[in-house]
PDB file of C-alpha atoms (C1' of nucleotides) in Angstrom:
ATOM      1  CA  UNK A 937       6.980 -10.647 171.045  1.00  0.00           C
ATOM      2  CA  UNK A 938      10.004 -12.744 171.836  1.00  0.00           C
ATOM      3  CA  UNK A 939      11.003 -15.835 170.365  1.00  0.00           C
ATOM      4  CA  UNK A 940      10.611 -18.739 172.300  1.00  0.00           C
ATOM      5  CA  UNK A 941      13.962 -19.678 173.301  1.00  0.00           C
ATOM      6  CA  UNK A 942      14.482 -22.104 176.276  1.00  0.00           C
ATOM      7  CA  UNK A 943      18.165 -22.601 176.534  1.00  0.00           C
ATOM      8  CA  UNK A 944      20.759 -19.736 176.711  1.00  0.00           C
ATOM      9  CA  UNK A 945      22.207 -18.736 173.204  1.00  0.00           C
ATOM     10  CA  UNK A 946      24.309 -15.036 172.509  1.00  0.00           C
ATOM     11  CA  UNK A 947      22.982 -12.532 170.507  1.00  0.00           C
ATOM     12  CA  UNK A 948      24.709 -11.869 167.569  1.00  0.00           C
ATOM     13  CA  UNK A 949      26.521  -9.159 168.849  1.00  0.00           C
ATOM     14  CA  UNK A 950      28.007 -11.168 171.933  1.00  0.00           C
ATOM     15  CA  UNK A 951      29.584 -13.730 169.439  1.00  0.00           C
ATOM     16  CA  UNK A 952      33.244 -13.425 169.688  1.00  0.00           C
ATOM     17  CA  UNK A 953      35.523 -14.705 167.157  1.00  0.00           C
ATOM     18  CA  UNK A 954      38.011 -16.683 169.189  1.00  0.00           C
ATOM     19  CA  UNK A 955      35.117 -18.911 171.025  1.00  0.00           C
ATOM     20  CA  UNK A 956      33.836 -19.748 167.758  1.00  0.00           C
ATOM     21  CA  UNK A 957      37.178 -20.770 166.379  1.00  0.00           C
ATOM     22  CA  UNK A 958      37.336 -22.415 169.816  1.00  0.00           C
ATOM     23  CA  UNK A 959      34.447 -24.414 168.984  1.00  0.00           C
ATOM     24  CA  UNK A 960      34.746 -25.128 165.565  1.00  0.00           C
ATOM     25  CA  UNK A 961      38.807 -26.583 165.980  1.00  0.00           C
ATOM     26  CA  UNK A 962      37.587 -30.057 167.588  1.00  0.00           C
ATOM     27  CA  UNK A 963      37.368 -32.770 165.315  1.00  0.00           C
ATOM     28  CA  UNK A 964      33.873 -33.793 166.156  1.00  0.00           C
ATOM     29  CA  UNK A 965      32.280 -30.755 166.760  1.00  0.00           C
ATOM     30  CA  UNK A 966      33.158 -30.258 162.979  1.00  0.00           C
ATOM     31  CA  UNK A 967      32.200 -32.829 161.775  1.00  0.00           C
ATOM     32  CA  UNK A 968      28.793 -32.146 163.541  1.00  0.00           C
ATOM     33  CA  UNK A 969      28.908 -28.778 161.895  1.00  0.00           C
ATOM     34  CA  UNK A 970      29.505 -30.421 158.683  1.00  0.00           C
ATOM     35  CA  UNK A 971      26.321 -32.629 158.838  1.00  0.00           C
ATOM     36  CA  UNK A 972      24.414 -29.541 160.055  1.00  0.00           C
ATOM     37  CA  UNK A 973      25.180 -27.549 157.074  1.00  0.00           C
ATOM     38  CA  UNK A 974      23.861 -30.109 154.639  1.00  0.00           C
ATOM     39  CA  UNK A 975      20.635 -29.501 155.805  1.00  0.00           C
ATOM     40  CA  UNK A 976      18.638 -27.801 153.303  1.00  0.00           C
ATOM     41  CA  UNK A 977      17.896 -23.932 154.546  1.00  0.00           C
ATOM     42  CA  UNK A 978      14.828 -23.634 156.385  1.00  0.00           C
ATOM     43  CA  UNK A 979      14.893 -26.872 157.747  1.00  0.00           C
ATOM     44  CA  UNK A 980      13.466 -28.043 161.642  1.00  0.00           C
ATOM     45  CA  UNK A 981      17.088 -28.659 162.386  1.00  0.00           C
ATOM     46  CA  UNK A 982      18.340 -32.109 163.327  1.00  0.00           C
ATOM     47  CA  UNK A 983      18.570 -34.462 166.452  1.00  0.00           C
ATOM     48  CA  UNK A 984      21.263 -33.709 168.528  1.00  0.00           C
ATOM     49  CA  UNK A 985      21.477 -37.977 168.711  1.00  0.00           C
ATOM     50  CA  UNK A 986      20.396 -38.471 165.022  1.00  0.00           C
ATOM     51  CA  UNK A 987      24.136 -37.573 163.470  1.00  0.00           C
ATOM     52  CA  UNK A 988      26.328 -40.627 164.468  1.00  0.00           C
ATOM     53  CA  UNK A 989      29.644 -40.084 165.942  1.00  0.00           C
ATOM     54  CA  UNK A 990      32.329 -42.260 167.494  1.00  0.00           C
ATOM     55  CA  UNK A 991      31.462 -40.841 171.284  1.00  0.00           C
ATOM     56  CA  UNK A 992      29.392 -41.509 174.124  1.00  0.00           C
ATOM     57  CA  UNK A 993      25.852 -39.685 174.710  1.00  0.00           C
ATOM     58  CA  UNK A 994      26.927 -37.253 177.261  1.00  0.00           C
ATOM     59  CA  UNK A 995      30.361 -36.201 175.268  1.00  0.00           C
ATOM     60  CA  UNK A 996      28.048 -35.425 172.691  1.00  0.00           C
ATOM     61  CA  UNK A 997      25.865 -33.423 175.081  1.00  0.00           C
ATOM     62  CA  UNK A 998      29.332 -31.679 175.984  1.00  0.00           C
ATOM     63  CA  UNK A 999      29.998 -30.537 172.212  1.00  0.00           C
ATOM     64  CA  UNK A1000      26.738 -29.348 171.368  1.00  0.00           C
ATOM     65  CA  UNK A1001      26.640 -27.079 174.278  1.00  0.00           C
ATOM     66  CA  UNK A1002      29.931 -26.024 173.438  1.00  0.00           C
ATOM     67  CA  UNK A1003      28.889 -24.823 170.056  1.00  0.00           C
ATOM     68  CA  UNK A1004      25.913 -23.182 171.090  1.00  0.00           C
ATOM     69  CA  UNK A1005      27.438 -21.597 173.723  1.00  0.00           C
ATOM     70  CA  UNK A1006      29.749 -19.992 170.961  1.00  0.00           C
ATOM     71  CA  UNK A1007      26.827 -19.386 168.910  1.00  0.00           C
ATOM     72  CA  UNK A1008      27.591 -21.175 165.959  1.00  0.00           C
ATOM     73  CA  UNK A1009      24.224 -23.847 166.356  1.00  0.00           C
ATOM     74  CA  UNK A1010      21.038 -22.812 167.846  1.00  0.00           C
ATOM     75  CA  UNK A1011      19.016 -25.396 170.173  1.00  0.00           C
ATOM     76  CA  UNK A1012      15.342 -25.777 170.323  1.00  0.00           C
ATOM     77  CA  UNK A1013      14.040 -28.255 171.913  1.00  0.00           C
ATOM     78  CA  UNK A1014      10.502 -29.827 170.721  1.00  0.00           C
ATOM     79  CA  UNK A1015       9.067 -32.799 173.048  1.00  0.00           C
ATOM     80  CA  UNK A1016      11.750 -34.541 174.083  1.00  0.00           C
ATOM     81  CA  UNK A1017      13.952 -33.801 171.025  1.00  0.00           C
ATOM     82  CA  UNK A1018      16.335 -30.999 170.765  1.00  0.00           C
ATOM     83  CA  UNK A1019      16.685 -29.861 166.730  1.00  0.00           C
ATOM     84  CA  UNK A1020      19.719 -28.199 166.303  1.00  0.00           C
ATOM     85  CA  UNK A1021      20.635 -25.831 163.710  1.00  0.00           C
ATOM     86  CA  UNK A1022      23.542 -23.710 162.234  1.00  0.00           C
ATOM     87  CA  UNK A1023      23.620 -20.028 163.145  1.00  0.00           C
ATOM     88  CA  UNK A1024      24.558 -19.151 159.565  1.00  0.00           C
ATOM     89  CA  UNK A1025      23.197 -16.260 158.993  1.00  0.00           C
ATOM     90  CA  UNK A1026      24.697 -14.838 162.472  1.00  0.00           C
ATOM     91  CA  UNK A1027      27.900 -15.886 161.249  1.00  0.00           C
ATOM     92  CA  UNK A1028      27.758 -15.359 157.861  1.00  0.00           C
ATOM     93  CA  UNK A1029      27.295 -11.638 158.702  1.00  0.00           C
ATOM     94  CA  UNK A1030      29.984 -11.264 161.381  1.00  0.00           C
ATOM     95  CA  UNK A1031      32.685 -13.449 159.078  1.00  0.00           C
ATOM     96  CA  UNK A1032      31.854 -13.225 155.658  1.00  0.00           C
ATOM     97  CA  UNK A1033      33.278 -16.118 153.910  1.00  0.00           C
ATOM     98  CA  UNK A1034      34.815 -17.609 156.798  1.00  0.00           C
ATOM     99  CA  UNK A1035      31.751 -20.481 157.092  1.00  0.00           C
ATOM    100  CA  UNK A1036      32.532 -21.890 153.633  1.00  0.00           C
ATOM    101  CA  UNK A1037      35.973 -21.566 153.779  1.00  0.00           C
ATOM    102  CA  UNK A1038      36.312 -23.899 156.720  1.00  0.00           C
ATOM    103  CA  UNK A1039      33.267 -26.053 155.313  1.00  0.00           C
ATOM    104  CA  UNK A1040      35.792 -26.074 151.850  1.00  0.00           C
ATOM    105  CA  UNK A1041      38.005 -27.975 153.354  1.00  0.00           C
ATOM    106  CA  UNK A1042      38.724 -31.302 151.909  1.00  0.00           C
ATOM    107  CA  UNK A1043      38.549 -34.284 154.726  1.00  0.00           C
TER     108      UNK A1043
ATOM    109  CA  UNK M 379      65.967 -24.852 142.863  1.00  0.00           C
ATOM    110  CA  UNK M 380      64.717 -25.532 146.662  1.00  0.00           C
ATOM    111  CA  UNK M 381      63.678 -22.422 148.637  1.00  0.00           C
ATOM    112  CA  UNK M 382      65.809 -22.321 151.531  1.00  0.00           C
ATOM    113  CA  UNK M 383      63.833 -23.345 154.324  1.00  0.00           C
ATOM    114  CA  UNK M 384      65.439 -23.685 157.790  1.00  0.00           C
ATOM    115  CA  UNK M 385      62.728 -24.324 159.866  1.00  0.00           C
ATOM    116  CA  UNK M 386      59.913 -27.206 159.244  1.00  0.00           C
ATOM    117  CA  UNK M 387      56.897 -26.359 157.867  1.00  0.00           C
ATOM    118  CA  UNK M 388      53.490 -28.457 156.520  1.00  0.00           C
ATOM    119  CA  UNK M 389      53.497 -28.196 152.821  1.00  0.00           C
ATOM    120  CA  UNK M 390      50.333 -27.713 151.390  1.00  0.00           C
ATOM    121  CA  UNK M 391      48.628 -30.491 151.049  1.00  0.00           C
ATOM    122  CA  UNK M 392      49.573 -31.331 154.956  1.00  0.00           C
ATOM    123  CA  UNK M 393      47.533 -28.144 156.171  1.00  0.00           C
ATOM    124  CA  UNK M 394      44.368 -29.597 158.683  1.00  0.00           C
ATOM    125  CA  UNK M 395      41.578 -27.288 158.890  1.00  0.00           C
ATOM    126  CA  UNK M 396      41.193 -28.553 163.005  1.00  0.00           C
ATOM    127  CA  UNK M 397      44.745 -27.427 163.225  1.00  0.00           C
ATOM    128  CA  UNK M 398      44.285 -24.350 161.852  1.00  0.00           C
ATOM    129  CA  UNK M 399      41.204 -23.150 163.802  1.00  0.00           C
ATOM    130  CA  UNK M 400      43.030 -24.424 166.949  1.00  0.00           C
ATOM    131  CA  UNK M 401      45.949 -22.228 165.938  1.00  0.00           C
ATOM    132  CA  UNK M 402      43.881 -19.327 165.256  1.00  0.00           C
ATOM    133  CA  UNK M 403      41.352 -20.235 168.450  1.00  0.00           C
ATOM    134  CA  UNK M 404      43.687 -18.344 170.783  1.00  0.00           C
ATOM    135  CA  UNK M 405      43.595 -14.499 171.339  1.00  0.00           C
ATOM    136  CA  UNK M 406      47.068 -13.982 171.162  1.00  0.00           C
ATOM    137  CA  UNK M 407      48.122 -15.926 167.997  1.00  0.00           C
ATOM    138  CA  UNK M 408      44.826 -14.242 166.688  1.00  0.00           C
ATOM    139  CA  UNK M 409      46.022 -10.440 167.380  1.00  0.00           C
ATOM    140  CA  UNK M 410      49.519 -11.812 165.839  1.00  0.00           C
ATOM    141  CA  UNK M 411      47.544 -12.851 162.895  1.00  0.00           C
ATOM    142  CA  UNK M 412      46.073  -9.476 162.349  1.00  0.00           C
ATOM    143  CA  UNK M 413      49.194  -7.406 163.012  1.00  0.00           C
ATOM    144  CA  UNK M 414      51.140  -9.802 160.103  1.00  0.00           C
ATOM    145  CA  UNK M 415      47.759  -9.546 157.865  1.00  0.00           C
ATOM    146  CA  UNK M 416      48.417  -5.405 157.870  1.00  0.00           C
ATOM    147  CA  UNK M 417      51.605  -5.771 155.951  1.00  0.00           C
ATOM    148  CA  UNK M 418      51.487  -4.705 152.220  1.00  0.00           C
ATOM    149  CA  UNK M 419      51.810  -8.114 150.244  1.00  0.00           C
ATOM    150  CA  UNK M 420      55.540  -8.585 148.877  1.00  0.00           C
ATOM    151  CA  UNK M 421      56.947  -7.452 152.469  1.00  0.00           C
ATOM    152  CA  UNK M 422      59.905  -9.328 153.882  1.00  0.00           C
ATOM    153  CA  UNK M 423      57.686 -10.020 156.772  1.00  0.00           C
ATOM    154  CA  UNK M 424      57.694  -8.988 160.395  1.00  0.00           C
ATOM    155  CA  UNK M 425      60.132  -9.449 163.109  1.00  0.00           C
ATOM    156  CA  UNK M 426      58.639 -12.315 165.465  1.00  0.00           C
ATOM    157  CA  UNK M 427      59.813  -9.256 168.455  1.00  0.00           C
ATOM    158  CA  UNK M 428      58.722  -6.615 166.395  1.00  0.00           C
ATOM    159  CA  UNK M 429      54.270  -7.110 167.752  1.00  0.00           C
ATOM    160  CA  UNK M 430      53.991  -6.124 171.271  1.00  0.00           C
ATOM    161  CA  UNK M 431      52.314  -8.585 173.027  1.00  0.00           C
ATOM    162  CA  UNK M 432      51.206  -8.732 177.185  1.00  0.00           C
ATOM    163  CA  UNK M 433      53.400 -11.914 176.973  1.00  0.00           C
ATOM    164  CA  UNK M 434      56.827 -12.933 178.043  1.00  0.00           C
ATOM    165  CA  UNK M 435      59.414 -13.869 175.248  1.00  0.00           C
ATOM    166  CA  UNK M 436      59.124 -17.443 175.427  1.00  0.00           C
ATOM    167  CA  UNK M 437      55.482 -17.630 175.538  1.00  0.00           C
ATOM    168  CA  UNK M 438      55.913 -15.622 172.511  1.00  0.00           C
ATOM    169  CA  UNK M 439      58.197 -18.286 170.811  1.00  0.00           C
ATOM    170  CA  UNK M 440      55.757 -20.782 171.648  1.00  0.00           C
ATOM    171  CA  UNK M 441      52.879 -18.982 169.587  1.00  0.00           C
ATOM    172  CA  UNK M 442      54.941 -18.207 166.963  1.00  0.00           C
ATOM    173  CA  UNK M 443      55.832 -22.387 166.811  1.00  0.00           C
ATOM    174  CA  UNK M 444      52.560 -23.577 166.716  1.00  0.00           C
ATOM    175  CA  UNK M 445      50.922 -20.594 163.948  1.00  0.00           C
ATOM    176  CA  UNK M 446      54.290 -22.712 161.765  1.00  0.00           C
ATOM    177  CA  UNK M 447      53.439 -25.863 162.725  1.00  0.00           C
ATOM    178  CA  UNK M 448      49.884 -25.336 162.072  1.00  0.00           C
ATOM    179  CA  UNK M 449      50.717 -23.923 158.316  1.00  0.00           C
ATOM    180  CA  UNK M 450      49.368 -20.652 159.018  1.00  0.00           C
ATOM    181  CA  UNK M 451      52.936 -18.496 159.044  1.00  0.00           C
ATOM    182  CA  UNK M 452      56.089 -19.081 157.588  1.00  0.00           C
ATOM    183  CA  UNK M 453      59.368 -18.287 159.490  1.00  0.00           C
ATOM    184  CA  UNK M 454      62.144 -17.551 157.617  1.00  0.00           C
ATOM    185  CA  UNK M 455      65.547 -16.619 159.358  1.00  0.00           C
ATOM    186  CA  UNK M 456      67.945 -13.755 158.462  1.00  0.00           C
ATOM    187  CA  UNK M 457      70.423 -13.160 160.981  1.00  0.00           C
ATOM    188  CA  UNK M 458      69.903 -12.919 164.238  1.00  0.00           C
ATOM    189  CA  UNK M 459      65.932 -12.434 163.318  1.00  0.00           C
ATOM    190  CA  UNK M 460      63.317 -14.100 162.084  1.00  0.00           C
ATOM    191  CA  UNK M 461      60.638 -12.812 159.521  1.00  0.00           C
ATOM    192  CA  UNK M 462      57.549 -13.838 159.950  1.00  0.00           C
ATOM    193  CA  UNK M 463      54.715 -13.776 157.432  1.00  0.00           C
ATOM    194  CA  UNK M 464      51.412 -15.212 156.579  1.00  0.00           C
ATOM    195  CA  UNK M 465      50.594 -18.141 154.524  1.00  0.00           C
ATOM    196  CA  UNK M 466      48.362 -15.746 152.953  1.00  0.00           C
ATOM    197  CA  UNK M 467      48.254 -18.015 149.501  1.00  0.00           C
ATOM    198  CA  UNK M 468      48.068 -21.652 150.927  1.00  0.00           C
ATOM    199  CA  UNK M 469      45.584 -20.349 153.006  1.00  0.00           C
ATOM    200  CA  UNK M 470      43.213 -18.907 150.492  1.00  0.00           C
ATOM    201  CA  UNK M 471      43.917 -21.832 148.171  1.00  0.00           C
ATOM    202  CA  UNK M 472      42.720 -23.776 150.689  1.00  0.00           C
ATOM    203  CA  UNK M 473      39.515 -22.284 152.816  1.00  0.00           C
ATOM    204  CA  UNK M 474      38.562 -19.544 150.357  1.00  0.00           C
ATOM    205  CA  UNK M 475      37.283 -17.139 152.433  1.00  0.00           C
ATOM    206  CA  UNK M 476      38.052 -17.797 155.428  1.00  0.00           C
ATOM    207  CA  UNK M 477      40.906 -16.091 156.351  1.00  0.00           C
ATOM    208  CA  UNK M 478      39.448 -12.280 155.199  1.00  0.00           C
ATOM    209  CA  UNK M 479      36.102 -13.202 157.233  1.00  0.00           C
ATOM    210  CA  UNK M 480      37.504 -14.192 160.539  1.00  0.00           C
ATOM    211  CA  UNK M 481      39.774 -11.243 159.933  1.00  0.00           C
ATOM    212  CA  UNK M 482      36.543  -9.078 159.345  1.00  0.00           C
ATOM    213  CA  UNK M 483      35.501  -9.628 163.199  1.00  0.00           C
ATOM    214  CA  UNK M 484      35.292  -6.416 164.974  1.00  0.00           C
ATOM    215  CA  UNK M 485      37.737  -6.802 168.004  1.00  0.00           C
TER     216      UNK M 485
ATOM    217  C1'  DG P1402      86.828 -12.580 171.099  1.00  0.00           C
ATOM    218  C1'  DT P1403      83.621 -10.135 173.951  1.00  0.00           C
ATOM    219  C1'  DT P1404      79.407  -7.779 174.277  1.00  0.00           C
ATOM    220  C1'  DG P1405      74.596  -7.312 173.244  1.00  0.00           C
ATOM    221  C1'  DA P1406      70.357  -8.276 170.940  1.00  0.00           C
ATOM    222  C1'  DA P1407      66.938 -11.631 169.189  1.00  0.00           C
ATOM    223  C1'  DT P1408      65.199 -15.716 169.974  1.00  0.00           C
ATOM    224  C1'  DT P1409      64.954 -20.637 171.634  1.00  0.00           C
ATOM    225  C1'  DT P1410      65.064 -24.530 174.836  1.00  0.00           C
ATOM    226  C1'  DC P1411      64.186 -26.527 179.187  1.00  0.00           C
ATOM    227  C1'  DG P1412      61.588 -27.619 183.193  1.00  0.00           C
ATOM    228  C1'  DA P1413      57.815 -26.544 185.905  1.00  0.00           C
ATOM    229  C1'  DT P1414      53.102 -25.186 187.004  1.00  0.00           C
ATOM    230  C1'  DA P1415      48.372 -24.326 186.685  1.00  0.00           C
ATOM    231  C1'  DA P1416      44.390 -24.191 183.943  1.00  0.00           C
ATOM    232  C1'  DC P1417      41.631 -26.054 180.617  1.00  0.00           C
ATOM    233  C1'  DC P1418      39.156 -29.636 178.170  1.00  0.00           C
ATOM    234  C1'  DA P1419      37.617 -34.047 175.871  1.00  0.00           C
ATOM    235  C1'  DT P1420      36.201 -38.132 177.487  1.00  0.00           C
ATOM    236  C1'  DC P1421      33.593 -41.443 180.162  1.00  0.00           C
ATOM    237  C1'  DG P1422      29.947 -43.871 183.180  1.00  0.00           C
ATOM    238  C1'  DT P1423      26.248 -43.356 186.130  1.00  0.00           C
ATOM    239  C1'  DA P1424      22.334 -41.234 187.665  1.00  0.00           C
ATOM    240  C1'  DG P1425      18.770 -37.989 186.767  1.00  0.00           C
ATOM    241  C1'  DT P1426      15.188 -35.325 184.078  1.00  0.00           C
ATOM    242  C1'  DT P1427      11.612 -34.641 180.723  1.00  0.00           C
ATOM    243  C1'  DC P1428       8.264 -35.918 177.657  1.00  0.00           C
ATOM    244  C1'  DG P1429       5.292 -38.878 174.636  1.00  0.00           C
ATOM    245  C1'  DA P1430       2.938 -43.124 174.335  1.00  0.00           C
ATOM    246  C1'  DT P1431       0.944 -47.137 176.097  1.00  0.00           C
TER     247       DT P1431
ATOM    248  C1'  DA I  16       1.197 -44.057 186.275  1.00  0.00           C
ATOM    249  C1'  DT I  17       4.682 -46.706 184.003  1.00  0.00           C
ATOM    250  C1'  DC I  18       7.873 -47.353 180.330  1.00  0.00           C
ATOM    251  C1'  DG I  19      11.219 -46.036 177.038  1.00  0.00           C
ATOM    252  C1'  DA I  20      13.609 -42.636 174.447  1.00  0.00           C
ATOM    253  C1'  DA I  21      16.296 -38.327 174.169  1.00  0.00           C
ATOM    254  C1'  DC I  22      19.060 -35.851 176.408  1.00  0.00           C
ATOM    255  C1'  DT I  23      21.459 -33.571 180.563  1.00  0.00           C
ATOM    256  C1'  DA I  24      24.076 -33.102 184.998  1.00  0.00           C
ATOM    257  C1'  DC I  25      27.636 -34.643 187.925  1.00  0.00           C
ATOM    258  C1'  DG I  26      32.127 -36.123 189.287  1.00  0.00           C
ATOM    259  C1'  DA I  27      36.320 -38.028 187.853  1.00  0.00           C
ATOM    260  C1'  DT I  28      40.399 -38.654 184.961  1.00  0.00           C
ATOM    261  C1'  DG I  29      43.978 -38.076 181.763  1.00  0.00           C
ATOM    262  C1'  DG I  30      45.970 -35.296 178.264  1.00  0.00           C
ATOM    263  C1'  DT I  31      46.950 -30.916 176.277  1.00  0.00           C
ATOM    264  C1'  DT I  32      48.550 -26.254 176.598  1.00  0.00           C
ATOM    265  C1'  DA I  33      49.460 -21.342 177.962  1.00  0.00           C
ATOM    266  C1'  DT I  34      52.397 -19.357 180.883  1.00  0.00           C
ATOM    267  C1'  DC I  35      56.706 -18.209 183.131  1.00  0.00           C
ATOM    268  C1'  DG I  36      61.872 -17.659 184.453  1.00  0.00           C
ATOM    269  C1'  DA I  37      66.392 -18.990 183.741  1.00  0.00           C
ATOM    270  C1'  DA I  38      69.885 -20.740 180.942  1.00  0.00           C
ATOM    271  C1'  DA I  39      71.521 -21.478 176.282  1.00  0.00           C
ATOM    272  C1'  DT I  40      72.096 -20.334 171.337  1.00  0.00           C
ATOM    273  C1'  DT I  41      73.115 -17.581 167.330  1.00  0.00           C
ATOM    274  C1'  DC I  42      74.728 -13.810 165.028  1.00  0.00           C
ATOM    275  C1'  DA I  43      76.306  -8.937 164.104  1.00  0.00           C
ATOM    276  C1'  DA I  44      79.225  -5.408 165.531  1.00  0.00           C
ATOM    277  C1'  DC I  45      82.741  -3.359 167.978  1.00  0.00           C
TER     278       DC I  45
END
DNA sequence: GTTGAATTTCGATAACCATCGTAGTTCGAT
DNA sequence: ATCGAACTACGATGGTTATCGAAATTCAAC
């Protein structure tokens, strides 16, 4: 039975380390990361407009697809919200460590 | 007693996670990366012409700039060459992790 | 001091990308 | 069926950057 997924997201096995580093070296795509993994695990995800950041609606649009697209958040959409959540236990298994290093980081 | 440092590098405390995952974000500077991560710890480091890369020279020089700028390898001159090596420490001591679990990707 | 090797600097080019506003879609609620 | 809210798609723009070749630099060795 498949999962129900409406928008394109790789499998774990088509995530490739230099798109995710892509995606994760813009300031606000971080910083959306960031607030994404302070969600407690097993959470619905959050709002794709519910994290506040200093850019318009459809630059945001533009940075959330870009992380999906590298598979570091997965998108589900539900009415006419789209949760999004961190892929981290995709990426914990491909990088070990590397997700908490980077979220280490003093800013 | 001042290390003798010809070239400019970001101490510690100036290293930017965004600048870092840019720096690493690019395929090239990424298989550099990996080639100076091989080296047994202690070595004097790697000659910047020593990796073959599908790149012309200067294109070469211009990787090999921004991994410095970015705090991820120190260049050190000796002659007419320059050793190369990873900021192996300041690294760890700053993203724990992350460095061994990007390098961890399959490629 | 001239040659050669390692590497940089310069200037140019093409591709990429973050950003925006506007218009459009989709869905729930009234 | 209309409205508003959440979000996307489109087209444009400006800035960044990866790439190159050619000329310049630096140094060791002969």
């Amino acid at each position: 039975m498949e999962v129900m997924t409406d928008l394109p997201h790789p499998t774990r096995d088509e995530i490739r380390i230099e798109v995710v580093l892509h995606a994760l070296a813009d300031p606000v795509r971080l910083q959306l990361v960031r607030a994404l993994a302070e969600l407690p695990d097993g959470a619905e995800g959050i709002a794709c407009g519910a994290v506040e950041l200093p850019i318009s609606k459809s630059t945001r649009t533009h940075h959330i697809r870009t992380l999906r697209e590298a598979g570091v958040v997965r998108v589900r959409p539900k009415g006419t919200v789209r949760f999004t959540t961190l892929r981290r236990d995709d990426l914990d298994a491909l990088y070990p460590g590397m997700l908490d290093g980077i979220l280490a980081a003093k800013h």
